[in-house]
Amino acid sequence: LPLIRAVSFEGLRLTCPRLLYNEMETRPGNFLDFNRLLSDLNRIFNTGLFENVNYRLEFPSQDWVNIIIELKEKAYGFYSLGLRYDNDDNVGLGIEVGQGNLGGSGASIRGVIHWGNPNEYRLGFTGTRLFRLPFGYRLDAFWRSLDRSYYTSGKWQAEYNTIIRGGVAEAGYILGRDAYFNIGLEAYEASYQMPSLTIFDSTPSNEWVIGPTFLIEFNNFNDLFLPSRGLKYHLAGSLASRKFKASQDFLKADFAFERIAPFTSWLLLRYGIEFGMAWGELAWAEFFHSGGENLVGFAKNEFTTKQKLIFRLGADFKLFQLFNRDDYPFYLQFFSNVSSFQKLNQLMGNLPIDSVLNLGIGIGVKTNTPIGPFQFILGIADLAKQAPVPTTRVNVTVSVGRDFRYSRD
């Protein structure tokens, strides 16, 4: 193999060449190694700065080679839009605008507005490299207002509002094509506007949550909004401590797994699990919220808890394609979920099974529209419950459109 005489880049308009040299292990003076070169090209593509990455070789002599990396930069001004309606939060509209590759550094600045529930404003700064380390980073400041309902034993009690203002600093690393992890530090103040009810007497008017966070996520769904196959899971953790000037000490962990498996060309099987636990004095803003689309049969936010365990199983039958288009499948859906929000020692105790488990089933339809997926679900909850807990009840969920990616419940 020839020796490398020079490595150069073609097609750069804004990006600083030094940023790309830092991604490469292929160096002048080394022998040409195609496996190493292809790994370098993958790392350059994963910076997210380029539409196309290729290379060519030029031989000034028999023993030497010049490597030219051919690049096509992305358009660095960007925007995105999300519009969604559901029968719980009504209309939500999200807008993101930003400028990428600032000064050729690979960094981006972006602003985000989401109107609806929640109302949210964010200003963020992201980059593809933290100093000379192979980590991306994100700095975000945010303000958020969210309305929620509170239930006890399946009965609606009141609405309340949470206002959150703060910031987050994260560093992350891409693990192949479909996975990444982040570690960071989050600090925010949560203020609560509660109705005058006894159940809220012990809730403070505001709390500070400050501490480290961790997230690892894998997602190889074949479509972001209407997937027909793939696997998705995430593991998240957060720690708050009075040593960081937080209001409480707590540790929180959350795991979720979902699989969509095509059984035939017209039948999809869906199954998944969610598990969450907290130790210590959990801040009210960090409680788990379950119900609605993520717990069929139950009202949105029906369960506000410090722990959760949810199993899901369902099937989608493809009946036809709207307008004879492959991207407009029409599915008849069946849902089932079993959940518990008790502590583990209570689950393993001698309590009656219907007092610790919640069963929901449902039927629905799902298809695509020009503004995003449409879904209708008719769910039935608490089939096996006996008095004095709530009797069997029905909940309907209707949604259309795409969730804006910065909003989270």
GROMACS .gro file of C-alpha atoms in nm:
model
  409
    1LEU     CA    1   0.000   0.000   0.000
    2PRO     CA    2   0.121   0.355  -0.075
    3LEU     CA    3   0.214   0.613   0.184
    4ILE     CA    4  -0.023   0.906   0.240
    5ARG     CA    5   0.131   1.231   0.119
    6ALA     CA    6  -0.157   1.469   0.197
    7VAL     CA    7  -0.520   1.478   0.315
    8SER     CA    8  -0.739   1.764   0.192
    9PHE     CA    9  -1.107   1.862   0.176
   10GLU     CA   10  -1.319   1.983  -0.115
   11GLY     CA   11  -1.656   2.156  -0.093
   12LEU     CA   12  -1.611   2.345   0.234
   13ARG     CA   13  -1.783   2.683   0.244
   14LEU     CA   14  -1.817   2.746   0.618
   15THR     CA   15  -1.677   2.447   0.805
   16CYS     CA   16  -1.331   2.490   0.952
   17PRO     CA   17  -1.095   2.217   0.817
   18ARG     CA   18  -0.941   2.176   1.163
   19LEU     CA   19  -1.280   2.051   1.290
   20LEU     CA   20  -1.265   1.768   1.035
   21TYR     CA   21  -0.897   1.685   1.088
   22ASN     CA   22  -0.986   1.623   1.452
   23GLU     CA   23  -1.234   1.355   1.339
   24MET     CA   24  -0.974   1.165   1.135
   25GLU     CA   25  -0.720   0.899   1.227
   26THR     CA   26  -0.588   0.886   0.870
   27ARG     CA   27  -0.272   1.101   0.867
   28PRO     CA   28  -0.001   1.200   0.619
   29GLY     CA   29   0.301   0.974   0.652
   30ASN     CA   30   0.096   0.663   0.733
   31PHE     CA   31   0.023   0.378   0.498
   32LEU     CA   32  -0.319   0.391   0.333
   33ASP     CA   33  -0.572   0.186   0.536
   34PHE     CA   34  -0.915   0.170   0.373
   35ASN     CA   35  -1.093   0.047   0.687
   36ARG     CA   36  -0.953   0.339   0.886
   37LEU     CA   37  -1.043   0.582   0.608
   38LEU     CA   38  -1.405   0.457   0.592
   39SER     CA   39  -1.434   0.493   0.971
   40ASP     CA   40  -1.310   0.851   0.938
   41LEU     CA   41  -1.573   0.926   0.672
   42ASN     CA   42  -1.847   0.785   0.897
   43ARG     CA   43  -1.738   1.010   1.183
   44ILE     CA   44  -1.739   1.313   0.954
   45PHE     CA   45  -2.089   1.227   0.829
   46ASN     CA   46  -2.213   1.178   1.187
   47THR     CA   47  -2.124   1.537   1.271
   48GLY     CA   48  -2.452   1.621   1.094
   49LEU     CA   49  -2.288   1.901   0.894
   50PHE     CA   50  -2.291   1.734   0.551
   51GLU     CA   51  -2.540   1.588   0.306
   52ASN     CA   52  -2.279   1.379   0.125
   53VAL     CA   53  -1.932   1.255   0.220
   54ASN     CA   54  -1.708   1.078  -0.033
   55TYR     CA   55  -1.342   1.053  -0.128
   56ARG     CA   56  -1.107   1.009  -0.421
   57LEU     CA   57  -0.741   0.911  -0.450
   58GLU     CA   58  -0.472   1.080  -0.658
   59PHE     CA   59  -0.132   0.921  -0.712
   60PRO     CA   60   0.149   1.174  -0.772
   61SER     CA   61   0.389   0.877  -0.786
   62GLN     CA   62   0.380   0.502  -0.749
   63ASP     CA   63   0.465   0.511  -0.377
   64TRP     CA   64   0.256   0.811  -0.264
   65VAL     CA   65  -0.116   0.893  -0.256
   66ASN     CA   66  -0.317   1.210  -0.191
   67ILE     CA   67  -0.658   1.166  -0.028
   68ILE     CA   68  -0.925   1.421  -0.119
   69ILE     CA   69  -1.240   1.418   0.095
   70GLU     CA   70  -1.537   1.536  -0.117
   71LEU     CA   71  -1.805   1.710   0.089
   72LYS     CA   72  -2.141   1.874   0.033
   73GLU     CA   73  -2.237   2.100   0.324
   74LYS     CA   74  -2.594   2.121   0.445
   75ALA     CA   75  -2.794   2.442   0.432
   76TYR     CA   76  -2.721   2.588   0.774
   77GLY     CA   77  -3.026   2.804   0.827
   78PHE     CA   78  -3.307   2.574   0.938
   79TYR     CA   79  -3.660   2.565   1.070
   80SER     CA   80  -3.918   2.303   1.164
   81LEU     CA   81  -4.288   2.309   1.244
   82GLY     CA   82  -4.516   2.078   1.442
   83LEU     CA   83  -4.896   2.097   1.462
   84ARG     CA   84  -5.112   1.859   1.665
   85TYR     CA   85  -5.462   1.833   1.808
   86ASP     CA   86  -5.590   1.598   2.074
   87ASN     CA   87  -5.907   1.599   2.280
   88ASP     CA   88  -5.717   1.657   2.607
   89ASP     CA   89  -5.486   1.949   2.525
   90ASN     CA   90  -5.658   2.079   2.209
   91VAL     CA   91  -5.425   2.243   1.954
   92GLY     CA   92  -5.048   2.259   2.000
   93LEU     CA   93  -4.816   2.446   1.764
   94GLY     CA   94  -4.436   2.426   1.779
   95ILE     CA   95  -4.183   2.631   1.581
   96GLU     CA   96  -3.805   2.596   1.578
   97VAL     CA   97  -3.565   2.826   1.391
   98GLY     CA   98  -3.188   2.834   1.402
   99GLN     CA   99  -2.853   2.882   1.239
  100GLY     CA  100  -2.608   2.597   1.211
  101ASN     CA  101  -2.232   2.572   1.172
  102LEU     CA  102  -2.163   2.910   1.329
  103GLY     CA  103  -1.835   3.048   1.201
  104GLY     CA  104  -1.751   2.707   1.055
  105SER     CA  105  -1.724   2.561   1.407
  106GLY     CA  106  -2.004   2.304   1.375
  107ALA     CA  107  -2.199   2.475   1.655
  108SER     CA  108  -2.565   2.578   1.618
  109ILE     CA  109  -2.797   2.821   1.789
  110ARG     CA  110  -3.173   2.763   1.793
  111GLY     CA  111  -3.487   2.909   1.937
  112VAL     CA  112  -3.806   2.716   2.007
  113ILE     CA  113  -4.162   2.826   2.078
  114HIS     CA  114  -4.447   2.590   2.160
  115TRP     CA  115  -4.800   2.726   2.209
  116GLY     CA  116  -5.073   2.512   2.362
  117ASN     CA  117  -5.030   2.279   2.655
  118PRO     CA  118  -4.750   2.315   2.738
  119ASN     CA  119  -4.654   2.672   2.654
  120GLU     CA  120  -4.277   2.660   2.619
  121TYR     CA  121  -3.988   2.883   2.514
  122ARG     CA  122  -3.632   2.758   2.465
  123LEU     CA  123  -3.303   2.905   2.352
  124GLY     CA  124  -3.028   2.655   2.287
  125PHE     CA  125  -2.670   2.625   2.173
  126THR     CA  126  -2.537   2.291   2.043
  127GLY     CA  127  -2.207   2.170   1.901
  128THR     CA  128  -2.055   1.861   1.748
  129ARG     CA  129  -1.738   1.859   1.957
  130LEU     CA  130  -1.658   1.949   2.318
  131PHE     CA  131  -1.309   2.105   2.304
  132ARG     CA  132  -1.100   1.825   2.145
  133LEU     CA  133  -1.312   1.544   2.288
  134PRO     CA  134  -1.540   1.339   2.056
  135PHE     CA  135  -1.857   1.452   2.233
  136GLY     CA  136  -2.143   1.670   2.119
  137TYR     CA  137  -2.286   1.921   2.365
  138ARG     CA  138  -2.603   2.117   2.435
  139LEU     CA  139  -2.674   2.426   2.643
  140ASP     CA  140  -3.043   2.513   2.683
  141ALA     CA  141  -3.238   2.775   2.875
  142PHE     CA  142  -3.614   2.720   2.901
  143TRP     CA  143  -3.943   2.847   3.042
  144ARG     CA  144  -4.247   2.621   3.050
  145SER     CA  145  -4.608   2.636   3.170
  146LEU     CA  146  -4.811   2.315   3.188
  147ASP     CA  147  -5.169   2.243   3.301
  148ARG     CA  148  -5.251   1.901   3.442
  149SER     CA  149  -5.545   1.724   3.604
  150TYR     CA  150  -5.526   1.545   3.936
  151TYR     CA  151  -5.719   1.226   4.015
  152THR     CA  152  -5.768   1.014   4.325
  153SER     CA  153  -5.899   0.659   4.288
  154GLY     CA  154  -5.992   0.731   3.927
  155LYS     CA  155  -6.201   1.039   4.007
  156TRP     CA  156  -6.110   1.385   3.881
  157GLN     CA  157  -6.034   1.630   4.162
  158ALA     CA  158  -5.888   1.949   4.019
  159GLU     CA  159  -5.666   2.118   3.762
  160TYR     CA  160  -5.332   2.270   3.857
  161ASN     CA  161  -5.052   2.456   3.681
  162THR     CA  162  -4.675   2.410   3.692
  163ILE     CA  163  -4.430   2.677   3.572
  164ILE     CA  164  -4.070   2.567   3.517
  165ARG     CA  165  -3.775   2.793   3.442
  166GLY     CA  166  -3.415   2.683   3.425
  167GLY     CA  167  -3.140   2.540   3.209
  168VAL     CA  168  -2.950   2.226   3.117
  169ALA     CA  169  -2.594   2.152   3.005
  170GLU     CA  170  -2.528   1.814   2.841
  171ALA     CA  171  -2.250   1.627   2.665
  172GLY     CA  172  -2.329   1.325   2.452
  173TYR     CA  173  -2.188   1.063   2.217
  174ILE     CA  174  -2.343   0.885   1.918
  175LEU     CA  175  -2.330   0.505   1.948
  176GLY     CA  176  -2.357   0.391   1.587
  177ARG     CA  177  -2.651   0.484   1.363
  178ASP     CA  178  -2.939   0.440   1.607
  179ALA     CA  179  -2.817   0.508   1.962
  180TYR     CA  180  -2.665   0.780   2.175
  181PHE     CA  181  -2.608   0.872   2.536
  182ASN     CA  182  -2.607   1.204   2.724
  183ILE     CA  183  -2.475   1.308   3.062
  184GLY     CA  184  -2.548   1.650   3.200
  185LEU     CA  185  -2.645   1.888   3.473
  186GLU     CA  186  -2.999   2.029   3.500
  187ALA     CA  187  -3.118   2.311   3.723
  188TYR     CA  188  -3.470   2.452   3.732
  189GLU     CA  189  -3.724   2.611   3.961
  190ALA     CA  190  -4.078   2.472   3.958
  191SER     CA  191  -4.363   2.693   4.079
  192TYR     CA  192  -4.709   2.546   4.145
  193GLN     CA  193  -5.049   2.707   4.128
  194MET     CA  194  -5.269   2.465   4.321
  195PRO     CA  195  -5.640   2.484   4.407
  196SER     CA  196  -5.742   2.509   4.772
  197LEU     CA  197  -5.787   2.138   4.841
  198THR     CA  198  -5.663   1.931   5.131
  199ILE     CA  199  -5.470   1.695   4.902
  200PHE     CA  200  -5.238   1.981   4.803
  201ASP     CA  201  -5.175   2.116   5.154
  202SER     CA  202  -4.832   1.950   5.177
  203THR     CA  203  -4.721   2.060   4.828
  204PRO     CA  204  -4.477   2.354   4.842
  205SER     CA  205  -4.542   2.662   4.630
  206ASN     CA  206  -4.205   2.620   4.457
  207GLU     CA  207  -3.910   2.380   4.447
  208TRP     CA  208  -3.558   2.377   4.305
  209VAL     CA  209  -3.436   2.065   4.124
  210ILE     CA  210  -3.059   2.068   4.067
  211GLY     CA  211  -2.834   1.776   3.985
  212PRO     CA  212  -2.680   1.543   3.726
  213THR     CA  213  -2.878   1.358   3.459
  214PHE     CA  214  -2.813   1.057   3.237
  215LEU     CA  215  -2.985   0.921   2.925
  216ILE     CA  216  -2.911   0.636   2.686
  217GLU     CA  217  -3.150   0.581   2.397
  218PHE     CA  218  -3.178   0.341   2.102
  219ASN     CA  219  -3.433   0.382   1.822
  220ASN     CA  220  -3.436   0.205   1.486
  221PHE     CA  221  -3.804   0.260   1.401
  222ASN     CA  222  -3.839   0.281   1.023
  223ASP     CA  223  -4.057   0.594   1.051
  224LEU     CA  224  -4.060   0.866   1.315
  225PHE     CA  225  -4.437   0.919   1.325
  226LEU     CA  226  -4.598   0.604   1.177
  227PRO     CA  227  -4.354   0.313   1.224
  228SER     CA  228  -4.428  -0.038   1.101
  229ARG     CA  229  -4.122  -0.213   1.246
  230GLY     CA  230  -3.835  -0.152   1.482
  231LEU     CA  231  -3.719  -0.133   1.841
  232LYS     CA  232  -3.698   0.162   2.078
  233TYR     CA  233  -3.578   0.182   2.436
  234HIS     CA  234  -3.434   0.435   2.675
  235LEU     CA  235  -3.288   0.443   3.023
  236ALA     CA  236  -3.289   0.776   3.204
  237GLY     CA  237  -3.173   0.879   3.548
  238SER     CA  238  -3.157   1.197   3.751
  239LEU     CA  239  -3.024   1.292   4.091
  240ALA     CA  240  -3.110   1.600   4.296
  241SER     CA  241  -2.921   1.694   4.610
  242ARG     CA  242  -2.923   1.966   4.870
  243LYS     CA  243  -2.547   1.974   4.819
  244PHE     CA  244  -2.627   2.136   4.481
  245LYS     CA  245  -2.880   2.371   4.652
  246ALA     CA  246  -3.180   2.162   4.545
  247SER     CA  247  -3.490   2.164   4.765
  248GLN     CA  248  -3.489   1.785   4.816
  249ASP     CA  249  -3.264   1.483   4.788
  250PHE     CA  250  -3.388   1.216   4.547
  251LEU     CA  251  -3.280   0.965   4.284
  252LYS     CA  252  -3.508   0.884   3.992
  253ALA     CA  253  -3.478   0.611   3.726
  254ASP     CA  254  -3.698   0.548   3.423
  255PHE     CA  255  -3.682   0.264   3.167
  256ALA     CA  256  -3.905   0.213   2.862
  257PHE     CA  257  -3.901  -0.048   2.587
  258GLU     CA  258  -4.120  -0.082   2.277
  259ARG     CA  259  -4.106  -0.329   1.988
  260ILE     CA  260  -4.307  -0.330   1.666
  261ALA     CA  261  -4.274  -0.662   1.483
  262PRO     CA  262  -4.436  -0.728   1.142
  263PHE     CA  263  -4.593  -1.075   1.161
  264THR     CA  264  -4.728  -1.062   0.804
  265SER     CA  265  -4.763  -0.786   0.545
  266TRP     CA  266  -5.098  -0.693   0.703
  267LEU     CA  267  -5.039  -0.764   1.075
  268LEU     CA  268  -4.810  -0.582   1.320
  269LEU     CA  269  -4.753  -0.696   1.677
  270ARG     CA  270  -4.670  -0.435   1.943
  271TYR     CA  271  -4.540  -0.495   2.293
  272GLY     CA  272  -4.355  -0.294   2.551
  273ILE     CA  273  -4.284  -0.214   2.913
  274GLU     CA  274  -4.233   0.097   3.126
  275PHE     CA  275  -4.070   0.091   3.467
  276GLY     CA  276  -3.994   0.387   3.691
  277MET     CA  277  -3.886   0.428   4.051
  278ALA     CA  278  -3.776   0.708   4.280
  279TRP     CA  279  -3.591   0.709   4.610
  280GLY     CA  280  -3.595   0.993   4.859
  281GLU     CA  281  -3.820   1.298   4.864
  282LEU     CA  282  -3.925   1.335   4.499
  283ALA     CA  283  -4.007   1.686   4.377
  284TRP     CA  284  -4.368   1.726   4.262
  285ALA     CA  285  -4.255   1.827   3.912
  286GLU     CA  286  -4.067   1.496   3.879
  287PHE     CA  287  -4.358   1.261   3.955
  288PHE     CA  288  -4.450   1.004   3.688
  289HIS     CA  289  -4.772   1.077   3.496
  290SER     CA  290  -4.964   0.793   3.331
  291GLY     CA  291  -5.289   0.779   3.137
  292GLY     CA  292  -5.434   0.867   2.799
  293GLU     CA  293  -5.240   0.740   2.496
  294ASN     CA  294  -4.970   0.578   2.710
  295LEU     CA  295  -5.225   0.388   2.924
  296VAL     CA  296  -5.532   0.299   2.719
  297GLY     CA  297  -5.865   0.318   2.898
  298PHE     CA  298  -5.754   0.566   3.160
  299ALA     CA  299  -5.781   0.945   3.153
  300LYS     CA  300  -5.470   1.148   3.080
  301ASN     CA  301  -5.267   1.206   3.400
  302GLU     CA  302  -5.501   0.978   3.594
  303PHE     CA  303  -5.202   0.840   3.785
  304THR     CA  304  -4.950   1.077   3.947
  305THR     CA  305  -4.704   0.849   4.124
  306LYS     CA  306  -4.351   0.792   4.252
  307GLN     CA  307  -4.328   0.454   4.081
  308LYS     CA  308  -4.484   0.281   3.781
  309LEU     CA  309  -4.486  -0.056   3.610
  310ILE     CA  310  -4.673  -0.091   3.279
  311PHE     CA  311  -4.693  -0.386   3.038
  312ARG     CA  312  -4.843  -0.336   2.691
  313LEU     CA  313  -4.953  -0.574   2.419
  314GLY     CA  314  -5.134  -0.486   2.098
  315ALA     CA  315  -5.186  -0.560   1.731
  316ASP     CA  316  -5.242  -0.351   1.418
  317PHE     CA  317  -5.433  -0.494   1.122
  318LYS     CA  318  -5.366  -0.317   0.793
  319LEU     CA  319  -5.704  -0.295   0.617
  320PHE     CA  320  -5.613  -0.087   0.311
  321GLN     CA  321  -5.406   0.209   0.186
  322LEU     CA  322  -5.568   0.549   0.161
  323PHE     CA  323  -5.542   0.693  -0.191
  324ASN     CA  324  -5.345   0.377  -0.284
  325ARG     CA  325  -5.035   0.529  -0.124
  326ASP     CA  326  -4.783   0.319   0.070
  327ASP     CA  327  -4.730   0.601   0.324
  328TYR     CA  328  -5.106   0.619   0.404
  329PRO     CA  329  -5.182   0.276   0.556
  330PHE     CA  330  -5.512   0.240   0.744
  331TYR     CA  331  -5.488   0.022   1.057
  332LEU     CA  332  -5.747  -0.132   1.285
  333GLN     CA  333  -5.578  -0.141   1.628
  334PHE     CA  334  -5.626  -0.347   1.943
  335PHE     CA  335  -5.472  -0.245   2.276
  336SER     CA  336  -5.421  -0.396   2.619
  337ASN     CA  337  -5.219  -0.280   2.917
  338VAL     CA  338  -5.167  -0.398   3.273
  339SER     CA  339  -5.018  -0.152   3.520
  340SER     CA  340  -4.940  -0.102   3.884
  341PHE     CA  341  -4.830   0.208   4.071
  342GLN     CA  342  -4.766   0.045   4.407
  343LYS     CA  343  -4.431  -0.001   4.579
  344LEU     CA  344  -4.256  -0.331   4.512
  345ASN     CA  345  -4.312  -0.459   4.866
  346GLN     CA  346  -4.687  -0.397   4.827
  347LEU     CA  347  -4.691  -0.578   4.493
  348MET     CA  348  -4.525  -0.880   4.651
  349GLY     CA  349  -4.756  -0.874   4.954
  350ASN     CA  350  -5.091  -1.036   5.017
  351LEU     CA  351  -5.312  -0.754   4.891
  352PRO     CA  352  -5.603  -0.853   4.662
  353ILE     CA  353  -5.481  -0.859   4.302
  354ASP     CA  354  -5.747  -0.616   4.178
  355SER     CA  355  -5.630  -0.357   4.431
  356VAL     CA  356  -5.274  -0.340   4.295
  357LEU     CA  357  -5.328  -0.399   3.923
  358ASN     CA  358  -5.507  -0.184   3.665
  359LEU     CA  359  -5.631  -0.342   3.342
  360GLY     CA  360  -5.719  -0.146   3.030
  361ILE     CA  361  -5.820  -0.260   2.681
  362GLY     CA  362  -5.911  -0.068   2.371
  363ILE     CA  363  -5.984  -0.061   2.002
  364GLY     CA  364  -5.899   0.211   1.755
  365VAL     CA  365  -5.794   0.318   1.407
  366LYS     CA  366  -5.479   0.488   1.284
  367THR     CA  367  -5.372   0.632   0.951
  368ASN     CA  368  -5.171   0.913   0.800
  369THR     CA  369  -5.280   1.261   0.693
  370PRO     CA  370  -5.102   1.554   0.526
  371ILE     CA  371  -5.033   1.708   0.871
  372GLY     CA  372  -4.937   1.381   1.043
  373PRO     CA  373  -5.092   1.065   1.186
  374PHE     CA  374  -5.459   1.044   1.288
  375GLN     CA  375  -5.557   0.815   1.574
  376PHE     CA  376  -5.885   0.731   1.748
  377ILE     CA  377  -5.889   0.503   2.055
  378LEU     CA  378  -6.190   0.380   2.252
  379GLY     CA  379  -6.063   0.240   2.581
  380ILE     CA  380  -6.219   0.061   2.876
  381ALA     CA  381  -6.053   0.075   3.219
  382ASP     CA  382  -6.070  -0.117   3.547
  383LEU     CA  383  -6.250  -0.420   3.412
  384ALA     CA  384  -6.172  -0.633   3.716
  385LYS     CA  385  -6.214  -0.372   3.987
  386GLN     CA  386  -6.467  -0.420   4.262
  387ALA     CA  387  -6.634  -0.157   4.484
  388PRO     CA  388  -6.543   0.070   4.656
  389VAL     CA  389  -6.282   0.155   4.388
  390PRO     CA  390  -6.415   0.303   4.059
  391THR     CA  391  -6.623   0.076   3.841
  392THR     CA  392  -6.557   0.007   3.474
  393ARG     CA  393  -6.540   0.330   3.272
  394VAL     CA  394  -6.472   0.440   2.916
  395ASN     CA  395  -6.226   0.697   2.782
  396VAL     CA  396  -6.182   0.824   2.427
  397THR     CA  397  -5.859   0.961   2.281
  398VAL     CA  398  -5.847   1.146   1.949
  399SER     CA  399  -5.531   1.298   1.802
  400VAL     CA  400  -5.409   1.425   1.466
  401GLY     CA  401  -5.078   1.580   1.366
  402ARG     CA  402  -4.713   1.554   1.460
  403ASP     CA  403  -4.580   1.609   1.810
  404PHE     CA  404  -4.327   1.887   1.817
  405ARG     CA  405  -4.003   1.723   1.919
  406TYR     CA  406  -3.913   1.966   2.199
  407SER     CA  407  -4.236   1.918   2.395
  408ARG     CA  408  -4.238   1.648   2.660
  409ASP     CA  409  -4.499   1.546   2.915
   0.00000   0.00000   0.00000
